[in-house]
Coordinates of C-alpha atoms and ligand atoms in Angstrom, one line a residue:
M1 CA -1.2 -22.2 -29.2
H2 CA -3.9 -20.7 -31.3
D3 CA -5.4 -18.0 -29.1
D4 CA -8.8 -19.8 -29.3
N5 CA -7.3 -23.1 -28.2
D6 CA -9.0 -26.3 -28.9
V7 CA -12.5 -27.7 -28.5
V8 CA -13.3 -30.4 -26.1
S9 CA -15.4 -32.8 -28.2
N10 CA -14.6 -36.1 -26.5
N11 CA -17.5 -36.8 -24.1
S12 CA -16.3 -40.4 -23.7
A13 CA -13.9 -39.0 -21.1
E14 CA -17.0 -39.3 -18.9
T15 CA -16.4 -42.4 -16.9
S16 CA -18.1 -45.2 -15.1
I17 CA -17.9 -45.6 -11.3
G18 CA -15.8 -48.7 -11.7
E19 CA -13.4 -46.9 -13.9
L20 CA -13.3 -44.0 -11.5
I21 CA -12.3 -46.2 -8.6
E22 CA -9.6 -47.8 -10.8
R23 CA -8.3 -44.4 -11.9
R24 CA -8.2 -43.0 -8.3
L25 CA -6.2 -46.1 -7.3
S26 CA -3.8 -45.8 -10.2
R27 CA -3.4 -42.1 -9.7
R28 CA -2.2 -42.8 -6.2
G29 CA 0.2 -45.2 -7.6
A30 CA 1.5 -42.8 -10.2
L31 CA 1.9 -40.0 -7.7
A32 CA 3.7 -42.3 -5.3
G33 CA 6.0 -43.1 -8.2
L34 CA 6.6 -39.4 -8.9
A35 CA 7.4 -38.7 -5.3
G36 CA 10.4 -41.1 -5.4
T37 CA 12.2 -39.0 -7.9
A38 CA 10.7 -35.6 -7.2
V39 CA 12.7 -34.7 -4.1
F40 CA 13.4 -31.5 -5.9
A41 CA 9.8 -30.3 -5.7
A42 CA 10.0 -30.4 -1.9
L43 CA 13.3 -28.4 -1.9
G44 CA 11.9 -25.8 -4.2
G45 CA 14.7 -26.1 -6.7
R46 CA 18.2 -25.1 -6.3
A47 CA 19.5 -21.8 -7.4
S48 CA 20.6 -21.4 -11.0
A49 CA 23.9 -23.1 -10.5
Q50 CA 26.0 -23.4 -13.5
A51 CA 28.7 -25.3 -11.7
A52 CA 29.4 -29.0 -11.8
S53 CA 26.4 -30.6 -13.3
S54 CA 25.2 -34.1 -14.0
S55 CA 24.1 -32.9 -17.4
S56 CA 26.2 -33.7 -20.6
F57 CA 25.3 -30.1 -21.8
T58 CA 27.8 -27.4 -21.1
F59 CA 25.9 -24.2 -22.3
K60 CA 25.1 -21.6 -19.7
E61 CA 21.4 -21.5 -19.1
V62 CA 19.2 -18.7 -20.2
P63 CA 17.1 -17.3 -17.4
H64 CA 13.3 -17.3 -17.4
V65 CA 12.1 -14.0 -18.9
N66 CA 9.1 -12.7 -20.8
D67 CA 10.2 -9.8 -23.0
P68 CA 10.0 -8.5 -26.6
T69 CA 13.0 -10.4 -27.9
H70 CA 14.8 -13.8 -28.0
H71 CA 17.7 -15.0 -25.8
V72 CA 20.4 -17.6 -26.3
P73 CA 23.6 -18.2 -24.2
D74 CA 26.3 -15.6 -24.8
D75 CA 28.5 -17.8 -26.8
Y76 CA 25.8 -18.6 -29.4
E77 CA 24.6 -16.5 -32.3
V78 CA 21.2 -16.0 -33.8
Q79 CA 20.6 -15.3 -37.5
V80 CA 17.1 -14.7 -39.1
L81 CA 16.8 -17.0 -42.1
I82 CA 13.4 -16.0 -43.5
R83 CA 10.4 -14.0 -42.2
W84 CA 6.7 -13.9 -43.0
G85 CA 6.4 -11.9 -46.3
D86 CA 9.9 -12.5 -47.6
P87 CA 10.0 -13.6 -51.3
V88 CA 9.9 -17.3 -52.0
L89 CA 8.8 -17.5 -55.7
P90 CA 10.1 -15.5 -58.7
G91 CA 8.4 -12.1 -59.0
A92 CA 7.5 -11.9 -55.4
P93 CA 7.7 -8.3 -54.2
A94 CA 9.7 -7.3 -51.0
Y95 CA 7.6 -7.4 -47.9
D96 CA 5.5 -4.3 -47.4
P97 CA 2.9 -4.5 -44.7
M98 CA 0.8 -1.7 -46.2
K99 CA 0.7 -3.3 -49.7
Q100 CA -0.5 -6.9 -49.0
S101 CA -2.7 -8.9 -51.3
A102 CA -3.5 -12.5 -51.9
A103 CA -1.4 -12.4 -55.1
T104 CA 1.7 -11.1 -53.4
Q105 CA 1.3 -13.4 -50.3
A106 CA 1.0 -16.4 -52.6
L107 CA 4.6 -15.7 -53.7
Q108 CA 5.9 -14.8 -50.3
F109 CA 6.8 -16.8 -47.1
G110 CA 3.6 -17.6 -45.3
Y111 CA 2.5 -16.8 -41.7
N112 CA 3.1 -18.7 -38.5
N113 CA 6.0 -21.0 -39.4
D114 CA 5.6 -24.2 -37.3
F115 CA 7.2 -27.5 -38.5
L116 CA 10.6 -27.4 -40.1
G117 CA 12.0 -30.3 -42.1
L118 CA 15.3 -30.7 -43.9
H119 CA 15.8 -32.7 -47.1
A120 CA 19.3 -33.1 -48.3
L121 CA 20.5 -31.8 -51.7
P122 CA 21.3 -33.4 -54.0
A123 CA 18.5 -35.9 -53.3
G124 CA 19.8 -39.0 -51.4
S125 CA 23.1 -37.3 -50.4
V126 CA 24.5 -36.9 -47.0
S127 CA 25.5 -33.3 -47.8
G128 CA 25.4 -31.1 -44.8
D129 CA 25.6 -27.7 -46.5
R130 CA 22.6 -27.7 -48.9
F131 CA 19.0 -28.6 -48.1
L132 CA 15.4 -28.1 -49.0
M133 CA 13.8 -26.8 -46.0
V134 CA 10.0 -27.5 -45.7
V135 CA 8.0 -25.2 -43.5
N136 CA 4.4 -25.4 -42.3
H137 CA 2.4 -22.2 -42.1
E138 CA -0.1 -23.2 -39.4
Y139 CA -2.5 -20.2 -39.1
T140 CA -2.8 -16.5 -39.3
N141 CA -2.9 -13.9 -36.5
T142 CA -4.9 -11.6 -38.7
N143 CA -5.2 -9.0 -36.0
L144 CA -1.4 -8.6 -36.2
M145 CA -1.0 -9.1 -40.0
L146 CA -3.4 -6.6 -41.3
A147 CA -4.0 -3.0 -40.2
G148 CA -7.4 -2.0 -38.8
I149 CA -8.7 -5.4 -37.7
G150 CA -8.8 -4.7 -34.0
E151 CA -8.6 -7.2 -31.2
G152 CA -9.8 -10.7 -30.8
R153 CA -11.7 -13.4 -32.6
E154 CA -14.8 -11.4 -33.2
A155 CA -12.8 -8.7 -35.0
R156 CA -11.1 -11.4 -37.1
L157 CA -14.5 -12.7 -38.2
R158 CA -15.3 -9.3 -39.6
V159 CA -12.3 -9.4 -42.0
D160 CA -13.3 -8.4 -45.6
Q161 CA -13.0 -10.8 -48.6
A162 CA -9.6 -9.4 -49.7
G163 CA -8.3 -10.0 -46.1
A164 CA -9.8 -13.5 -46.1
E165 CA -8.0 -14.3 -49.3
I166 CA -4.7 -13.0 -47.9
E167 CA -5.3 -15.3 -44.9
M168 CA -5.8 -18.3 -47.3
A169 CA -2.6 -17.5 -49.2
A170 CA -0.6 -17.2 -45.9
H171 CA -1.6 -20.7 -44.7
G172 CA -0.2 -24.0 -45.9
G173 CA 3.5 -24.5 -46.5
S174 CA 6.7 -23.4 -48.2
V175 CA 9.7 -25.2 -49.7
I176 CA 12.9 -23.2 -49.8
E177 CA 16.4 -24.1 -50.8
I178 CA 19.1 -23.2 -48.2
T179 CA 22.9 -23.3 -48.3
R180 CA 25.6 -22.8 -45.7
E181 CA 28.8 -20.8 -46.0
G182 CA 30.9 -20.9 -42.8
R183 CA 28.3 -20.6 -40.1
R184 CA 25.9 -18.5 -42.2
W185 CA 22.9 -19.9 -44.0
K186 CA 21.0 -18.2 -46.8
V187 CA 17.9 -18.9 -48.9
V188 CA 18.8 -19.5 -52.5
D189 CA 17.1 -17.0 -54.8
G190 CA 15.4 -18.5 -57.9
S191 CA 15.7 -22.1 -56.7
R192 CA 13.9 -24.5 -59.0
Y193 CA 12.5 -26.2 -55.9
A194 CA 10.9 -23.1 -54.4
R195 CA 7.2 -23.7 -53.7
R196 CA 4.3 -22.2 -51.9
I197 CA 1.3 -24.4 -51.0
D198 CA -1.8 -22.7 -49.5
A199 CA -5.5 -23.2 -48.7
N200 CA -6.3 -23.4 -52.5
T201 CA -3.6 -25.7 -53.8
P202 CA -5.1 -28.7 -55.7
M203 CA -4.5 -32.0 -53.8
R204 CA -5.4 -35.6 -54.3
I205 CA -7.2 -37.8 -51.8
A206 CA -5.8 -41.3 -51.4
G207 CA -6.4 -44.3 -49.2
P208 CA -9.6 -45.8 -47.7
A209 CA -11.6 -42.6 -47.7
A210 CA -10.9 -41.7 -51.3
G211 CA -14.1 -41.8 -53.3
D212 CA -16.3 -42.4 -50.2
G213 CA -19.7 -40.8 -50.1
K214 CA -18.7 -38.7 -47.1
M215 CA -15.8 -37.1 -49.2
K216 CA -18.0 -36.0 -52.1
T217 CA -18.9 -32.3 -52.6
S218 CA -20.5 -30.4 -55.4
A219 CA -17.1 -29.3 -56.7
D220 CA -15.7 -32.9 -56.4
P221 CA -18.5 -35.5 -57.1
A222 CA -15.9 -38.3 -57.2
G223 CA -14.5 -37.5 -53.7
T224 CA -10.9 -37.7 -54.8
K225 CA -9.7 -34.1 -55.2
V226 CA -9.6 -31.2 -52.7
L227 CA -8.3 -27.7 -52.7
G228 CA -5.7 -26.9 -50.1
M229 CA -4.6 -27.6 -46.6
F230 CA -4.6 -25.5 -43.5
N231 CA -3.8 -25.4 -39.8
N232 CA -0.7 -27.5 -40.6
C233 CA 1.0 -27.7 -37.3
A234 CA 3.9 -30.1 -37.0
G235 CA 4.9 -32.9 -39.3
G236 CA 7.6 -35.3 -40.2
A237 CA 9.3 -37.0 -43.1
T238 CA 9.3 -40.4 -44.7
P239 CA 12.4 -42.6 -45.2
W240 CA 12.1 -41.9 -48.9
G241 CA 12.4 -38.1 -48.4
T242 CA 8.9 -36.8 -48.7
W243 CA 7.4 -34.3 -46.3
L244 CA 4.5 -35.2 -44.0
T245 CA 2.5 -32.2 -43.0
C246 CA -0.4 -32.4 -40.5
E247 CA -3.7 -30.6 -40.6
E248 CA -4.6 -29.8 -37.0
N249 CA -7.5 -27.6 -35.8
V250 CA -9.5 -27.6 -39.0
N251 CA -12.8 -27.0 -37.3
F252 CA -11.9 -23.3 -36.9
Y253 CA -12.5 -22.7 -40.6
F254 CA -16.0 -24.0 -41.2
T255 CA -19.1 -22.0 -40.6
G256 CA -22.5 -23.5 -40.1
D257 CA -25.1 -24.9 -37.7
Q258 CA -23.8 -28.1 -36.1
A259 CA -27.3 -28.9 -34.8
K260 CA -28.5 -29.2 -38.4
H261 CA -25.7 -31.3 -39.7
A262 CA -27.0 -34.6 -41.2
D263 CA -24.2 -36.6 -39.4
Q264 CA -24.6 -35.3 -35.8
A265 CA -22.3 -37.9 -34.2
L266 CA -19.4 -37.1 -36.6
A267 CA -19.9 -33.3 -36.6
K268 CA -20.0 -33.1 -32.8
R269 CA -17.1 -35.4 -32.3
Y270 CA -14.9 -33.2 -34.5
G271 CA -16.2 -29.9 -33.1
I272 CA -17.4 -28.8 -36.5
G273 CA -19.0 -25.3 -36.2
Q274 CA -17.5 -24.7 -32.8
R275 CA -15.1 -21.8 -32.1
V276 CA -15.0 -20.7 -35.7
A277 CA -12.1 -18.3 -36.1
Y278 CA -12.1 -17.4 -39.8
A279 CA -14.6 -15.7 -42.0
W280 CA -13.9 -17.9 -45.1
G281 CA -17.4 -19.4 -44.9
R282 CA -18.9 -15.9 -45.6
Y283 CA -17.2 -15.6 -48.9
F284 CA -16.7 -19.2 -50.1
D285 CA -19.5 -21.8 -49.9
R286 CA -17.2 -24.7 -49.4
F287 CA -16.3 -23.3 -45.9
N288 CA -20.0 -23.2 -45.1
F289 CA -21.1 -26.7 -44.1
D290 CA -24.8 -25.8 -44.2
K291 CA -24.1 -25.7 -48.0
E292 CA -21.3 -28.2 -48.3
P293 CA -21.8 -30.7 -45.4
N294 CA -18.9 -33.0 -46.5
E295 CA -16.2 -30.4 -47.0
P296 CA -15.0 -30.6 -43.3
N297 CA -14.4 -34.4 -43.8
R298 CA -11.8 -33.5 -46.4
F299 CA -9.5 -31.8 -43.8
G300 CA -7.8 -33.1 -40.7
W301 CA -5.4 -35.5 -42.6
I302 CA -1.7 -36.2 -43.0
V303 CA -0.6 -34.7 -46.3
E304 CA 2.4 -36.1 -48.2
I305 CA 4.4 -33.8 -50.4
D306 CA 7.5 -34.5 -52.5
P307 CA 9.7 -31.4 -52.1
Y308 CA 12.1 -32.7 -54.8
E309 CA 9.2 -32.5 -57.4
P310 CA 7.9 -28.9 -57.3
Q311 CA 5.1 -29.8 -59.8
S312 CA 3.9 -32.8 -57.8
T313 CA 0.4 -32.9 -56.4
P314 CA 0.2 -33.1 -52.6
V315 CA -1.7 -36.2 -51.4
K316 CA -3.9 -36.6 -48.4
R317 CA -3.1 -40.0 -46.9
T318 CA -6.4 -41.0 -45.4
A319 CA -5.2 -44.4 -44.1
L320 CA -3.5 -42.5 -41.2
G321 CA -6.9 -41.3 -39.9
R322 CA -8.6 -38.0 -39.5
F323 CA -8.2 -35.9 -36.3
A324 CA -6.4 -32.8 -35.1
H325 CA -3.0 -34.0 -36.3
E326 CA 0.0 -32.5 -34.5
G327 CA 2.9 -34.3 -36.0
C328 CA 3.9 -37.5 -37.8
H329 CA 7.4 -38.8 -37.0
H330 CA 8.4 -42.3 -38.2
A331 CA 10.6 -45.2 -37.1
V332 CA 11.4 -48.3 -39.2
A333 CA 10.2 -51.6 -37.8
K334 CA 12.6 -54.6 -37.7
D335 CA 11.0 -56.0 -40.8
G336 CA 11.3 -52.7 -42.7
R337 CA 7.7 -51.5 -42.4
V338 CA 7.3 -47.8 -41.6
V339 CA 5.7 -46.8 -38.4
C340 CA 4.3 -43.3 -38.1
Y341 CA 3.5 -41.9 -34.6
M342 CA 0.8 -39.3 -34.3
G343 CA -1.0 -37.2 -31.6
D344 CA -4.5 -35.8 -31.8
D345 CA -3.9 -32.4 -30.1
S346 CA -7.1 -31.7 -28.3
R347 CA -8.0 -32.2 -24.6
F348 CA -8.9 -35.8 -23.9
E349 CA -7.8 -37.1 -27.3
Y350 CA -5.7 -40.0 -28.3
V351 CA -2.2 -41.1 -29.4
Y352 CA -2.1 -43.1 -32.6
K353 CA 0.4 -45.0 -34.8
F354 CA 0.2 -46.3 -38.3
V355 CA 2.1 -49.3 -39.5
T356 CA 2.5 -49.8 -43.3
A357 CA 1.4 -53.1 -44.8
K358 CA 4.7 -53.5 -46.7
P359 CA 8.3 -52.6 -46.0
W360 CA 9.8 -49.6 -47.7
S361 CA 12.3 -49.9 -50.4
P362 CA 15.6 -48.0 -49.9
T363 CA 16.6 -48.7 -53.5
D364 CA 13.4 -48.0 -55.5
R365 CA 11.9 -44.6 -54.5
A366 CA 9.0 -45.0 -56.9
A367 CA 7.9 -48.2 -55.1
N368 CA 7.3 -46.2 -52.0
R369 CA 5.0 -43.7 -53.7
D370 CA 1.8 -45.1 -52.3
L371 CA 3.1 -47.0 -49.4
L372 CA 1.1 -44.9 -46.9
N373 CA -2.2 -46.0 -48.5
E374 CA -2.1 -49.5 -47.0
G375 CA -1.5 -50.5 -43.4
T376 CA -3.0 -50.5 -39.9
L377 CA -4.0 -47.5 -37.8
Y378 CA -3.7 -48.1 -34.1
V379 CA -4.8 -46.1 -31.0
A380 CA -3.0 -46.3 -27.7
R381 CA -4.3 -47.5 -24.3
F382 CA -2.0 -46.7 -21.5
D383 CA -2.6 -49.2 -18.6
E384 CA -1.8 -49.1 -15.0
G385 CA 1.5 -50.7 -14.3
G386 CA 3.2 -49.1 -17.2
K387 CA 1.9 -51.2 -20.1
V388 CA 0.8 -49.6 -23.4
V389 CA -1.4 -51.6 -25.8
W390 CA -1.9 -50.5 -29.4
L391 CA -5.5 -51.3 -30.5
P392 CA -6.1 -51.7 -34.3
L393 CA -8.7 -49.5 -35.9
L394 CA -10.0 -52.0 -38.4
H395 CA -13.4 -52.1 -39.9
G396 CA -15.2 -55.3 -38.9
Q397 CA -13.0 -56.0 -35.9
G398 CA -14.5 -55.7 -32.4
P399 CA -17.0 -52.9 -32.1
L400 CA -16.1 -51.2 -35.5
T401 CA -19.1 -52.6 -37.3
A402 CA -22.1 -51.2 -39.3
E403 CA -24.3 -51.4 -36.2
N404 CA -22.0 -48.9 -34.6
G405 CA -21.8 -46.6 -37.6
F406 CA -18.8 -48.1 -39.3
A407 CA -19.9 -49.5 -42.6
S408 CA -16.4 -49.5 -44.1
Q409 CA -12.7 -48.6 -43.4
A410 CA -13.6 -45.2 -44.9
D411 CA -16.0 -44.6 -41.9
V412 CA -13.2 -45.7 -39.5
V413 CA -10.6 -43.3 -40.8
I414 CA -13.0 -40.4 -41.3
G415 CA -14.4 -40.9 -37.8
A416 CA -11.1 -42.2 -36.2
R417 CA -11.9 -40.4 -32.9
R418 CA -15.2 -42.2 -32.6
A419 CA -13.5 -45.5 -33.4
G420 CA -11.0 -44.8 -30.6
D421 CA -13.8 -44.1 -28.2
L422 CA -15.4 -47.5 -28.9
L423 CA -12.0 -49.2 -28.3
K424 CA -11.6 -47.4 -25.0
A425 CA -8.3 -45.6 -25.9
T426 CA -6.8 -43.5 -23.2
P427 CA -7.9 -39.8 -23.2
M428 CA -4.7 -37.8 -23.0
D429 CA -3.7 -34.2 -22.0
R430 CA -3.4 -32.8 -25.5
P431 CA -0.9 -35.1 -27.4
E432 CA 1.5 -32.9 -29.4
D433 CA 4.7 -34.4 -30.9
V434 CA 5.1 -38.1 -30.6
E435 CA 8.6 -38.8 -31.7
P436 CA 10.9 -41.8 -31.7
N437 CA 14.5 -41.3 -30.6
K438 CA 16.7 -43.1 -33.2
V439 CA 19.5 -43.6 -30.6
N440 CA 17.7 -45.4 -27.8
G441 CA 14.6 -46.6 -29.7
R442 CA 12.2 -45.1 -27.3
V443 CA 9.2 -42.8 -28.2
Y444 CA 8.6 -39.5 -26.5
V445 CA 5.0 -38.2 -26.2
A446 CA 4.7 -34.5 -25.4
L447 CA 1.4 -33.8 -23.6
S448 CA 0.9 -30.1 -23.6
N449 CA -1.6 -29.4 -20.9
N450 CA -5.3 -30.0 -20.0
G451 CA -6.8 -27.5 -17.6
S452 CA -10.2 -29.3 -18.1
R453 CA -9.3 -32.6 -16.6
K454 CA -11.2 -33.1 -13.4
P455 CA -10.0 -35.2 -10.4
E456 CA -12.4 -38.1 -11.4
Q457 CA -11.0 -38.1 -14.9
V458 CA -7.3 -38.8 -14.1
N459 CA -5.8 -42.0 -15.5
P460 CA -2.4 -43.6 -15.0
A461 CA -0.7 -41.8 -17.9
N462 CA -2.4 -38.5 -17.1
P463 CA -2.3 -38.4 -13.3
R464 CA -2.8 -34.7 -12.7
A465 CA -6.2 -33.0 -12.5
K466 CA -6.2 -29.5 -14.0
N467 CA -2.9 -30.3 -15.7
D468 CA -1.9 -26.7 -16.7
H469 CA 1.8 -27.6 -17.3
G470 CA 1.7 -30.9 -19.2
H471 CA 4.2 -33.8 -19.1
I472 CA 6.2 -36.1 -21.3
L473 CA 5.8 -39.8 -21.5
E474 CA 8.5 -42.2 -22.6
I475 CA 7.5 -45.4 -24.3
A476 CA 9.7 -48.4 -24.9
P477 CA 8.3 -50.6 -27.7
K478 CA 8.3 -54.4 -26.8
D479 CA 11.5 -56.0 -28.0
G480 CA 12.6 -52.7 -29.4
D481 CA 10.2 -53.2 -32.4
H482 CA 8.1 -50.2 -33.3
A483 CA 5.6 -52.5 -35.1
S484 CA 4.8 -54.3 -31.8
T485 CA 1.4 -53.8 -30.4
E486 CA 2.7 -53.6 -26.9
G487 CA 5.3 -51.7 -24.9
T488 CA 5.9 -50.0 -21.6
W489 CA 5.6 -46.4 -20.6
S490 CA 6.6 -44.1 -17.8
I491 CA 6.4 -40.3 -17.0
F492 CA 9.8 -38.8 -18.1
V493 CA 9.2 -35.2 -17.0
A494 CA 6.1 -33.4 -15.6
G495 CA 5.9 -29.6 -16.2
G496 CA 5.4 -26.7 -13.8
Q497 CA 7.5 -25.0 -11.3
P498 CA 8.9 -27.3 -8.7
G499 CA 7.8 -26.5 -5.2
K500 CA 4.8 -24.6 -6.5
D501 CA 3.0 -26.8 -9.0
E502 CA 1.9 -30.2 -7.5
G503 CA 3.3 -33.2 -9.3
A504 CA 6.1 -31.3 -11.2
K505 CA 8.8 -33.9 -11.9
Y506 CA 12.4 -33.3 -12.9
H507 CA 15.9 -34.4 -12.1
P508 CA 16.7 -33.1 -8.7
E509 CA 19.5 -30.8 -10.0
T510 CA 17.2 -28.9 -12.3
S511 CA 17.8 -25.2 -11.8
A512 CA 15.4 -22.3 -11.2
D513 CA 15.8 -21.6 -14.9
G514 CA 15.4 -25.1 -16.1
W515 CA 11.8 -26.0 -15.3
L516 CA 9.3 -25.8 -18.2
T517 CA 5.6 -25.7 -18.9
C518 CA 3.5 -27.0 -21.8
P519 CA 5.8 -29.2 -23.9
D520 CA 4.9 -29.2 -27.6
N521 CA 7.5 -30.0 -30.2
V522 CA 10.4 -32.3 -29.4
A523 CA 13.6 -33.0 -31.3
F524 CA 16.7 -35.1 -30.9
D525 CA 20.3 -34.2 -31.7
S526 CA 22.5 -36.9 -33.3
K527 CA 23.5 -38.2 -29.8
G528 CA 19.8 -38.8 -29.1
R529 CA 19.6 -36.0 -26.5
L530 CA 16.1 -34.5 -26.1
W531 CA 15.2 -30.9 -27.0
I532 CA 11.8 -29.7 -25.8
A533 CA 10.1 -26.7 -27.3
T534 CA 7.2 -25.2 -25.3
D535 CA 3.9 -23.5 -26.2
S536 CA 1.9 -21.4 -23.6
G537 CA 4.6 -20.5 -21.1
E538 CA 2.7 -17.4 -20.2
I539 CA 0.4 -19.6 -18.2
A540 CA 3.3 -19.7 -15.8
G541 CA 4.4 -16.1 -16.4
I542 CA 7.4 -17.1 -18.5
A543 CA 8.3 -16.9 -22.2
D544 CA 8.2 -20.0 -24.2
G545 CA 11.5 -21.6 -24.7
L546 CA 13.7 -24.5 -25.8
Y547 CA 15.1 -26.9 -23.2
A548 CA 17.7 -29.6 -23.5
C549 CA 18.1 -32.7 -21.4
D550 CA 19.8 -36.1 -21.5
V551 CA 17.7 -39.2 -21.8
A552 CA 20.3 -41.5 -20.3
G553 CA 23.1 -41.3 -17.7
P554 CA 23.3 -39.1 -14.7
G555 CA 21.7 -36.1 -16.4
R556 CA 18.6 -37.9 -17.5
A557 CA 15.6 -35.6 -17.3
L558 CA 17.8 -32.7 -16.1
T559 CA 16.1 -30.0 -18.3
R560 CA 18.1 -26.8 -19.0
Q561 CA 16.9 -23.7 -20.8
F562 CA 18.8 -23.0 -24.0
F563 CA 16.5 -20.4 -25.7
A564 CA 13.8 -18.0 -24.6
A565 CA 11.3 -16.7 -27.2
P566 CA 10.0 -13.2 -27.8
K567 CA 6.8 -12.2 -26.0
G568 CA 3.6 -13.9 -27.2
S569 CA 5.4 -16.5 -29.4
E570 CA 5.9 -20.2 -29.2
V571 CA 8.9 -22.1 -30.2
C572 CA 8.4 -24.6 -33.1
G573 CA 10.2 -26.8 -35.5
P574 CA 13.4 -27.5 -33.7
I575 CA 15.7 -29.4 -36.1
F576 CA 19.5 -29.9 -36.2
T577 CA 21.7 -30.3 -39.2
P578 CA 23.2 -33.8 -39.2
D579 CA 26.5 -32.4 -37.8
D580 CA 24.7 -30.8 -34.8
R581 CA 26.4 -27.5 -35.6
T582 CA 23.2 -25.6 -36.7
L583 CA 19.9 -25.6 -34.9
F584 CA 16.9 -24.1 -36.8
L585 CA 13.9 -22.8 -34.8
A586 CA 10.6 -21.5 -36.1
I587 CA 9.2 -18.7 -34.0
Q588 CA 5.5 -18.6 -34.3
H589 CA 3.0 -15.9 -33.5
P590 CA 5.3 -13.3 -31.9
G591 CA 3.2 -10.7 -30.1
E592 CA 0.1 -12.9 -29.8
G593 CA -2.1 -12.1 -26.8
K594 CA -4.7 -9.9 -25.3
G595 CA -4.7 -6.3 -26.5
S596 CA -2.0 -7.0 -29.1
T597 CA -2.9 -5.7 -32.6
Y598 CA -1.2 -4.5 -35.8
E599 CA -1.3 -1.0 -34.4
T600 CA -0.3 -1.9 -30.8
P601 CA 1.7 -5.2 -31.0
A602 CA 3.2 -6.6 -27.8
T603 CA 6.5 -6.8 -29.8
R604 CA 7.7 -5.8 -33.2
W605 CA 10.2 -8.7 -33.3
P606 CA 12.4 -9.4 -35.2
D607 CA 12.7 -6.2 -37.2
F608 CA 11.6 -3.7 -34.5
K609 CA 10.7 -1.3 -37.1
D610 CA 8.4 1.5 -36.0
G611 CA 4.8 1.1 -37.2
A612 CA 5.4 -2.4 -38.6
P613 CA 4.0 -5.6 -37.0
P614 CA 6.0 -8.5 -35.7
R615 CA 6.8 -11.3 -38.2
P616 CA 6.9 -15.0 -37.6
S617 CA 10.5 -16.1 -38.6
V618 CA 12.8 -19.0 -38.9
L619 CA 16.1 -18.7 -36.9
V620 CA 19.5 -20.2 -37.4
I621 CA 21.4 -20.8 -34.2
T622 CA 25.1 -21.6 -34.2
K623 CA 27.8 -21.6 -31.6
K624 CA 30.3 -18.8 -32.1
D625 CA 33.2 -21.2 -32.1
G626 CA 31.4 -23.4 -34.7
G627 CA 31.0 -26.1 -32.1
I628 CA 28.2 -28.6 -31.4
I629 CA 24.9 -27.0 -30.3
G630 CA 24.6 -27.4 -26.5
S631 CA 28.1 -29.0 -26.6
Ligands
FEO1 FE1 -0.6 -26.5 -33.3 FE2 -0.8 -28.8 -31.3 O1 0.0 -27.2 -31.7
CA2 CA1 0.7 -26.3 -29.4
CA3 CA1 2.3 -27.8 -31.9
CA4 CA1 9.5 -32.9 -33.6

């Protein structure tokens, strides 16, 4: 979680009396449904029994903790693969926290590693020992990165220009080449694929918004080119091996007076000018929307990057809509079209999917190059009775007309949230990863939390008011086809401490160490078992962690804690090698929290070097006997 969290800008969550009655009734139904399986809540959980379990996992659970370092089961090993500041490009100096500059940071691994993707080398191979790893660098904890900043958002806004330029160079992404020898992984020095992308990297704008009047700025009168990406949270990959990286809370970066913005409806709906967390607008006019009113419209997109072509220009794929993109995981529909699932991670925002117009070609990579420019963007409505309907966001259909402010498909994608409002999509409890499980064909929607939901705002798929602990929905597409506009849904797990937090829902055997709070990124091993990473465990007094559970059989929804993260950090990017024998984790913002600064960090993980700050890092986790992770 960014320590400033998100902005509530969806006022359409305000509801009519009719809807209120309907929602109250449906909440009763949903809670009754939970009660049937949540016997455990009443029992207060059973002690941390490691004995005979219905779970298919055999690892010994890690206890709930909240301390300066990480924890795995005893028979597992943790290796640090790469840390913020480690060299990525030729000529990069070794990390020295007292000698930072934008020029050195641009050659080094960026800050706050979030999404991790693996792309096999050689391209198209099924090799398991050599990969390009792609990494998002979501944001910077400048208070922890740089000496002398002090505590909190206000202090960060006083950063000088040199500091702001370091921040810009620490955002974006990295491509690194990694190889395995035995159980050890290392970064290949001097790889021809190595790349850093940051807030100033030239990018192309493609799809319906390209060239639109709302995308034009003084630096780009054609509205087709933009510098950089930032707040890239999670992501995904295409079937043709490109990286999809997701711009999330981009409103934090733009200074200006929202009340004076020419397009009030759009600026408000995207929180532009609210909760500004960076000083970039003081030094660079494009981050001041009083001067460049359209620059914010050029952020908040899915960016496609080809990691195999280090010189290629990243492309913002506007057909997939503009919002606080968390992730972008795909499934292939029965007819070969590609379906990308996406969440808009703010309170009361929506779940989306994009279906390409054409099937992808497994034999002609070049034919897929612009596949993501054409297709249909849908937003989800979760109905009572467990039905989900995907509503198309198409200009000219239903309310998406010029009278309502949508003169073109460009208006629809730039203002996707407003289009979703008009179609009465379901306001959710912060949709994070929305990821299809290739083994069972179902889609898992991590809903992190929503402490702002009032009792009159509950709906069937978000049945808890003041939902501090989040939940996970499971969607079954109709006829198993991801292109279908219908499906069914149910609540798979509901977070919180059983017996303490109302509505917590788990398998009855879940131990006192196995409950979780605030699900964020999810991943699947090759058996289709679900791994859940959390963000914001401190709300329940516990460290964030990684939890594993079955999705089928007697251990379904029996979550077990596999990893506990260092204080102040969240767990991101869980991804397995195809052989399930290595798990990579991205540990983001170690030491974040009140009172924690460069000088007095809450932890100095992972180096624990006196006087040096903590460093976001990518971890390699293996089983000491070389076995399957989680076994
Ligand atoms: Fe950046 Fe939605 O977590
Ligand atoms: Ca999060
Ligand atoms: Ca996230
Ligand atoms: Ca994921």
